[in-house]
Structures are given as C-alpha cells and as structure tokens.
Amino acid sequence: MKNVDMKLEGSILTIKVDISKDFGESKSGKSITIASTEGNVSIPDNEEIKIGLNIYRKK
C-alpha cells in the first residue's frame, strides 16, 4: 500500500491518507496518485473483508 493507514476499532474502520503526498503519474498518465491499496487487500484483523482504494488528482 502507498500512503494508506487503516485501523479497525470494533466495527469502525478508519482510513488515514496524507493528501499532501503524491507518487507520480498513474499508469494511464491522466492523473497523479496520492494513495492506493494497489489492488484489493484485507482490512486489519479480518481476512474476509476486502478494500480497494485509489485516491488521485487530475494532472
């Protein structure tokens, strides 16, 4: 994962992303990646629940 911090407290999933960061162009070249799980990943402490996250801005 890039720039994604997840925390599970009870039944509440909290996701933290620093929106001041960037990781360069997306694969398509149309946007700038800020954060990504880089595909679907399990949430903390629960292998059955998956998340896929991409945060980006226009170029």
Coordinates of C-alpha atoms in Angstrom, one line a residue:
M1 CA 0.0 0.0 0.0
K2 CA 1.1 3.6 -0.7
N3 CA 0.2 6.3 1.9
V4 CA -2.7 4.4 3.4
D5 CA -3.1 3.6 7.1
M6 CA -6.1 1.5 8.2
K7 CA -7.2 0.9 11.8
L8 CA -10.1 -1.3 12.9
E9 CA -11.7 -0.4 16.3
G10 CA -14.7 -2.6 17.0
S11 CA -16.8 -2.3 13.9
I12 CA -15.4 1.0 12.8
L13 CA -12.7 1.1 10.0
T14 CA -10.7 4.3 10.0
I15 CA -8.5 5.1 6.9
K16 CA -5.8 7.8 7.1
V17 CA -4.2 9.3 4.0
D18 CA -1.8 12.3 3.8
I19 CA -3.2 14.2 0.9
S20 CA 0.0 16.4 0.7
K21 CA 1.9 13.4 -0.8
D22 CA 2.0 12.2 -4.3
F23 CA 3.5 9.2 -6.1
G24 CA 3.7 10.5 -9.6
E25 CA 1.6 9.7 -12.6
S26 CA -1.0 6.9 -12.7
K27 CA -0.5 4.1 -15.2
S28 CA -2.8 5.8 -17.7
G29 CA -0.9 9.1 -17.3
K30 CA -4.1 11.0 -16.8
S31 CA -3.8 11.7 -13.0
I32 CA -1.4 11.9 -10.1
T33 CA -1.6 9.2 -7.5
I34 CA -1.9 10.3 -3.9
A35 CA -2.7 7.0 -2.2
S36 CA -3.5 3.4 -3.2
T37 CA -4.0 0.0 -1.7
E38 CA -2.6 -1.2 -5.1
G39 CA -5.5 -3.7 -5.6
N40 CA -7.8 -5.3 -3.1
V41 CA -6.5 -6.0 0.3
S42 CA -7.9 -7.4 3.6
I43 CA -8.8 -4.9 6.3
P44 CA -6.8 -5.2 9.6
D45 CA -7.8 -8.2 11.7
N46 CA -10.4 -9.5 9.2
E47 CA -9.2 -11.5 6.2
E48 CA -12.8 -11.9 4.9
I49 CA -13.4 -8.2 4.2
K50 CA -11.5 -6.6 1.4
I51 CA -11.0 -3.0 0.3
G52 CA -9.7 -1.4 -2.9
L53 CA -8.8 2.3 -2.6
N54 CA -7.3 4.8 -5.1
I55 CA -7.0 8.5 -4.3
Y56 CA -5.8 10.8 -7.1
R57 CA -6.0 14.2 -8.6
K58 CA -6.2 15.4 -12.2
K59 CA -2.9 16.1 -13.9

